[in-house]
Amino acid sequence: MVFPVACRRLALADGRHGSIHVARDRQNPKGHEAMEKNEIAIKLLEGMPDAVVVCDQEGIIRFWNAGAQRIFGFSESEALGQSLDIIIPENTRERHWTGYAKTMRTGKTVYGAGDLLSVPAVRKNGTRISVQFSIVPFQDETGNLTAIAAIMRDVTLDFEERKLLRQALREARS
């Protein structure tokens, strides 16, 4: 016998709404484990302070969590369905899109699993920030890339501090 235990309403990029339902099979103890994993995944994505952004093959934002809203200033409804350009500084877009297109076309990325990348980004108010991120490629059953998730953290203060320390070190050596 299956009993629903959680439901989460989702806003989709095309304006429609969907939902995730988590159910538990009381006859199957493994169903309880699956429920917990699903519930953990939902709570993790919703509650983590880091930005989680998922883009489709064209670079259109399909998922935007509360961490992304906090870091970049765009609400979920403002970001969903938009190009990733909303957070990419104009002077780095060409390089970004060249790499993105190659990755989506070939299914390969130059970044290894778990590599942290550091790049500039831009907030809704135009402020430039520094972010570190890692990516998670999403593949269909044939191995083709269908989307890419980026998990991002604002490291602007750390970046500025390191820059000042390097400058102080250069001046001390002069």
Coordinates of N, CA and C in Angstrom, one line a residue, residues 13-138:
A13 N 9.7 26.7 -16.4 CA 10.1 27.9 -17.2 C 9.1 28.3 -18.2
D14 N 8.3 27.5 -18.7 CA 7.3 27.9 -19.7 C 6.0 28.4 -19.1
G15 N 6.0 28.6 -17.8 CA 4.8 29.2 -17.1 C 3.9 28.2 -16.5
R16 N 4.0 26.9 -16.9 CA 3.2 25.9 -16.3 C 3.7 25.6 -14.9
H17 N 2.9 24.8 -14.2 CA 3.3 24.3 -12.9 C 3.3 22.8 -12.9
G18 N 4.1 22.3 -12.1 CA 4.2 20.8 -11.9 C 4.4 20.6 -10.4
S19 N 4.5 19.3 -10.1 CA 4.7 19.0 -8.7 C 5.6 17.7 -8.6
I20 N 6.2 17.6 -7.5 CA 6.9 16.4 -7.1 C 6.2 15.7 -6.0
H21 N 5.8 14.5 -6.1 CA 5.1 13.8 -5.0 C 6.1 12.7 -4.6
V22 N 6.2 12.6 -3.3 CA 7.1 11.5 -2.7 C 6.1 10.6 -2.0
A23 N 6.2 9.3 -2.2 CA 5.3 8.3 -1.6 C 6.1 7.3 -0.9
R24 N 5.5 6.6 0.0 CA 6.2 5.6 0.8 C 5.3 4.3 0.7
D25 N 5.9 3.2 0.4 CA 5.3 1.9 0.3 C 5.4 1.3 1.7
R26 N 4.4 1.1 2.4 CA 4.5 0.6 3.8 C 4.8 -0.9 3.8
Q27 N 4.6 -1.6 2.7 CA 5.0 -3.0 2.6 C 6.5 -3.2 2.3
N28 N 7.1 -2.1 1.8 CA 8.5 -2.2 1.3 C 9.4 -1.3 2.2
P29 N 10.2 -1.8 3.1 CA 11.0 -0.9 3.9 C 12.0 -0.1 3.1
K30 N 12.4 -0.6 1.9 CA 13.3 0.2 1.0 C 12.6 1.5 0.5
G31 N 11.2 1.4 0.4 CA 10.5 2.6 0.0 C 10.7 3.7 1.0
H32 N 10.8 3.4 2.3 CA 11.1 4.4 3.3 C 12.4 5.1 3.0
E33 N 13.5 4.3 2.6 CA 14.8 4.8 2.3 C 14.7 5.8 1.1
A34 N 13.9 5.3 0.1 CA 13.8 6.1 -1.1 C 13.1 7.5 -0.8
M35 N 12.1 7.4 0.1 CA 11.4 8.6 0.5 C 12.3 9.5 1.2
E36 N 13.1 9.0 2.0 CA 14.1 9.9 2.7 C 15.1 10.5 1.8
K37 N 15.6 9.7 0.8 CA 16.5 10.3 -0.2 C 15.9 11.4 -1.0
N38 N 14.6 11.2 -1.4 CA 13.9 12.2 -2.2 C 13.7 13.4 -1.4
E39 N 13.3 13.2 -0.1 CA 13.0 14.4 0.7 C 14.3 15.1 1.0
I40 N 15.4 14.4 1.3 CA 16.7 15.0 1.5 C 17.1 15.8 0.3
A41 N 16.9 15.3 -0.9 CA 17.3 16.0 -2.1 C 16.5 17.3 -2.3
I42 N 15.2 17.2 -2.1 CA 14.4 18.4 -2.2 C 14.8 19.5 -1.2
K43 N 15.0 19.1 0.0 CA 15.3 20.0 1.1 C 16.7 20.6 0.8
L44 N 17.6 19.8 0.3 CA 19.0 20.2 0.0 C 19.0 21.3 -1.1
L45 N 18.3 21.0 -2.2 CA 18.2 21.9 -3.3 C 17.5 23.2 -2.9
E46 N 16.5 23.1 -2.1 CA 15.7 24.3 -1.7 C 16.5 25.1 -0.7
G47 N 17.1 24.5 0.3 CA 17.7 25.2 1.4 C 19.2 25.5 1.4
M48 N 19.9 25.0 0.5 CA 21.3 25.2 0.5 C 21.6 26.7 0.2
P49 N 22.7 27.3 0.8 CA 23.0 28.7 0.6 C 23.7 28.9 -0.7
D50 N 24.3 27.8 -1.3 CA 24.9 28.0 -2.6 C 23.8 28.0 -3.7
A51 N 24.2 28.7 -4.8 CA 23.3 28.7 -5.9 C 23.3 27.4 -6.7
V52 N 22.1 26.9 -7.0 CA 22.0 25.8 -7.9 C 21.2 26.2 -9.1
V53 N 21.9 26.2 -10.3 CA 21.2 26.7 -11.5 C 21.4 25.6 -12.6
V54 N 20.3 25.2 -13.2 CA 20.3 24.2 -14.2 C 19.9 24.9 -15.5
C55 N 20.7 24.7 -16.6 CA 20.4 25.2 -17.9 C 20.3 24.1 -18.9
D56 N 19.4 24.3 -19.9 CA 19.2 23.3 -20.9 C 20.3 23.5 -22.0
Q57 N 20.1 22.8 -23.1 CA 21.1 22.8 -24.2 C 21.4 24.1 -24.7
E58 N 20.4 25.0 -24.7 CA 20.5 26.3 -25.3 C 21.0 27.4 -24.3
G59 N 21.2 26.9 -23.0 CA 21.6 27.9 -22.0 C 20.5 28.6 -21.3
I60 N 19.3 28.1 -21.4 CA 18.1 28.7 -20.8 C 18.0 28.1 -19.4
I61 N 17.8 29.0 -18.5 CA 17.7 28.6 -17.1 C 16.3 27.8 -16.8
R62 N 16.5 26.6 -16.3 CA 15.3 25.7 -16.1 C 15.1 25.4 -14.6
F63 N 16.1 25.7 -13.8 CA 16.0 25.5 -12.3 C 16.8 26.6 -11.6
W64 N 16.3 27.2 -10.6 CA 16.9 28.4 -9.9 C 16.5 28.3 -8.4
N65 N 17.4 28.0 -7.5 CA 17.1 27.8 -6.1 C 17.2 29.1 -5.4
A66 N 16.8 29.0 -4.1 CA 16.8 30.2 -3.2 C 18.3 30.8 -3.1
G67 N 19.3 29.9 -3.1 CA 20.7 30.3 -3.0 C 21.0 31.2 -4.2
A68 N 20.5 30.8 -5.4 CA 20.8 31.6 -6.6 C 20.1 33.0 -6.4
Q69 N 18.9 33.0 -5.9 CA 18.2 34.3 -5.7 C 19.0 35.2 -4.7
R70 N 19.5 34.6 -3.7 CA 20.3 35.3 -2.7 C 21.5 35.9 -3.3
I71 N 22.3 35.1 -4.0 CA 23.5 35.5 -4.6 C 23.4 36.5 -5.7
F72 N 22.4 36.2 -6.6 CA 22.3 37.0 -7.9 C 21.2 38.1 -7.8
G73 N 20.3 38.0 -6.9 CA 19.2 39.0 -6.8 C 18.0 38.8 -7.7
F74 N 18.0 37.8 -8.6 CA 16.8 37.5 -9.4 C 16.0 36.5 -8.7
S75 N 14.7 36.8 -8.7 CA 13.7 35.8 -8.1 C 13.7 34.6 -9.0
E76 N 13.1 33.5 -8.6 CA 12.9 32.3 -9.4 C 12.1 32.7 -10.6
S77 N 11.0 33.4 -10.5 CA 10.2 33.7 -11.6 C 10.9 34.6 -12.6
E78 N 11.8 35.5 -12.1 CA 12.5 36.4 -13.1 C 13.6 35.6 -13.8
A79 N 14.2 34.5 -13.2 CA 15.3 33.8 -13.8 C 14.8 32.7 -14.7
L80 N 13.8 31.9 -14.3 CA 13.4 30.8 -15.2 C 13.0 31.3 -16.6
G81 N 13.5 30.5 -17.5 CA 13.2 30.8 -18.9 C 14.1 31.9 -19.5
Q82 N 15.0 32.5 -18.7 CA 16.0 33.5 -19.2 C 17.3 32.8 -19.6
S83 N 18.0 33.5 -20.5 CA 19.4 33.0 -20.8 C 20.3 33.2 -19.6
L84 N 21.3 32.4 -19.5 CA 22.3 32.5 -18.5 C 23.0 33.8 -18.6
D85 N 22.9 34.5 -19.7 CA 23.5 35.8 -19.8 C 23.1 36.8 -18.7
I86 N 22.0 36.5 -18.0 CA 21.6 37.5 -16.9 C 22.6 37.5 -15.8
I87 N 23.5 36.5 -15.7 CA 24.5 36.5 -14.6 C 26.0 36.4 -15.2
I88 N 26.1 36.5 -16.5 CA 27.4 36.4 -17.2 C 27.8 37.8 -17.6
P89 N 29.0 38.3 -17.1 CA 29.4 39.7 -17.5 C 29.5 39.7 -19.1
E90 N 29.1 40.8 -19.6 CA 29.1 41.0 -21.1 C 30.5 40.7 -21.7
N91 N 31.6 41.1 -21.1 CA 32.9 40.9 -21.7 C 33.4 39.4 -21.6
T92 N 32.6 38.5 -20.9 CA 33.0 37.1 -20.9 C 32.0 36.2 -21.6
R93 N 31.0 36.8 -22.2 CA 29.9 35.9 -22.8 C 30.4 35.1 -24.0
E94 N 31.1 35.8 -24.8 CA 31.6 35.0 -26.1 C 32.4 33.8 -25.7
R95 N 33.3 34.0 -24.8 CA 34.2 32.8 -24.4 C 33.3 31.8 -23.7
H96 N 32.4 32.2 -22.8 CA 31.5 31.3 -22.2 C 30.6 30.4 -23.2
W97 N 30.0 31.1 -24.1 CA 29.1 30.4 -25.0 C 29.8 29.6 -26.0
T98 N 31.1 29.9 -26.3 CA 31.9 29.0 -27.2 C 32.1 27.7 -26.5
G99 N 32.5 27.8 -25.2 CA 32.8 26.6 -24.4 C 31.5 25.8 -24.2
Y100 N 30.4 26.5 -23.9 CA 29.2 25.9 -23.6 C 28.7 25.1 -24.8
A101 N 28.7 25.7 -26.0 CA 28.3 25.0 -27.2 C 29.1 23.8 -27.5
K102 N 30.4 23.9 -27.3 CA 31.3 22.8 -27.6 C 31.0 21.6 -26.6
T103 N 30.8 22.0 -25.3 CA 30.4 21.0 -24.3 C 29.1 20.3 -24.7
M104 N 28.1 21.0 -25.0 CA 26.8 20.4 -25.4 C 26.9 19.6 -26.7
R105 N 27.7 20.0 -27.6 CA 27.8 19.3 -28.9 C 28.6 18.0 -28.7
T106 N 29.7 18.1 -28.0 CA 30.6 16.9 -27.8 C 30.3 16.0 -26.6
G107 N 29.6 16.6 -25.7 CA 29.3 15.8 -24.5 C 30.5 15.8 -23.5
K108 N 31.5 16.5 -23.8 CA 32.7 16.5 -23.0 C 33.0 17.9 -22.5
T109 N 33.5 18.0 -21.3 CA 33.9 19.3 -20.7 C 35.4 19.2 -20.4
V110 N 36.0 20.4 -20.5 CA 37.5 20.4 -20.2 C 37.7 20.4 -18.6
Y111 N 36.6 20.5 -17.9 CA 36.7 20.5 -16.4 C 36.4 19.1 -15.9
G112 N 37.3 18.6 -15.0 CA 37.1 17.3 -14.5 C 36.0 17.3 -13.4
A113 N 35.6 16.1 -13.0 CA 34.6 16.0 -11.9 C 35.2 16.6 -10.7
G114 N 34.4 17.5 -10.1 CA 34.8 18.1 -8.8 C 35.7 19.3 -9.0
D115 N 36.1 19.6 -10.2 CA 36.9 20.8 -10.3 C 36.2 22.0 -9.9
L116 N 36.8 22.9 -9.2 CA 36.2 24.2 -8.9 C 36.7 25.3 -9.9
L117 N 35.8 26.0 -10.5 CA 36.1 27.0 -11.5 C 35.9 28.3 -10.8
S118 N 36.7 29.3 -11.1 CA 36.5 30.7 -10.6 C 36.3 31.6 -11.8
V119 N 35.1 32.3 -11.7 CA 34.8 33.2 -12.8 C 34.1 34.5 -12.3
P120 N 34.1 35.5 -13.0 CA 33.3 36.7 -12.6 C 31.9 36.4 -13.0
A121 N 31.0 37.1 -12.3 CA 29.5 37.0 -12.5 C 29.0 38.4 -12.2
V122 N 27.7 38.5 -12.5 CA 27.0 39.8 -12.3 C 25.7 39.6 -11.6
R123 N 25.4 40.5 -10.7 CA 24.1 40.5 -10.0 C 23.1 41.3 -10.7
K124 N 21.9 41.1 -10.3 CA 20.8 41.9 -11.0 C 21.0 43.4 -11.0
N125 N 21.6 43.9 -9.9 CA 21.8 45.3 -9.8 C 23.1 45.8 -10.5
G126 N 23.7 44.8 -11.3 CA 24.9 45.2 -12.1 C 26.2 45.0 -11.4
T127 N 26.2 44.7 -10.1 CA 27.4 44.6 -9.3 C 28.2 43.3 -9.8
R128 N 29.5 43.4 -10.1 CA 30.3 42.3 -10.4 C 30.7 41.6 -9.2
I129 N 30.7 40.3 -9.2 CA 31.1 39.4 -8.1 C 32.0 38.3 -8.7
S130 N 32.7 37.6 -7.8 CA 33.5 36.5 -8.1 C 32.8 35.2 -7.6
V131 N 32.6 34.2 -8.4 CA 32.0 33.0 -8.0 C 32.9 31.8 -8.3
Q132 N 32.8 30.8 -7.4 CA 33.5 29.5 -7.7 C 32.3 28.5 -7.9
F133 N 32.5 27.6 -8.9 CA 31.4 26.7 -9.1 C 32.0 25.4 -9.7
S134 N 31.2 24.4 -9.5 CA 31.4 23.1 -10.1 C 30.2 22.7 -11.0
I135 N 30.3 21.8 -11.9 CA 29.2 21.5 -12.8 C 28.9 20.0 -12.7
V136 N 27.6 19.8 -13.0 CA 27.1 18.4 -13.0 C 26.4 18.3 -14.4
P137 N 26.9 17.5 -15.3 CA 26.2 17.3 -16.6 C 25.1 16.3 -16.5
F138 N 24.0 16.6 -17.2 CA 22.8 15.7 -17.2 C 22.8 15.1 -18.6

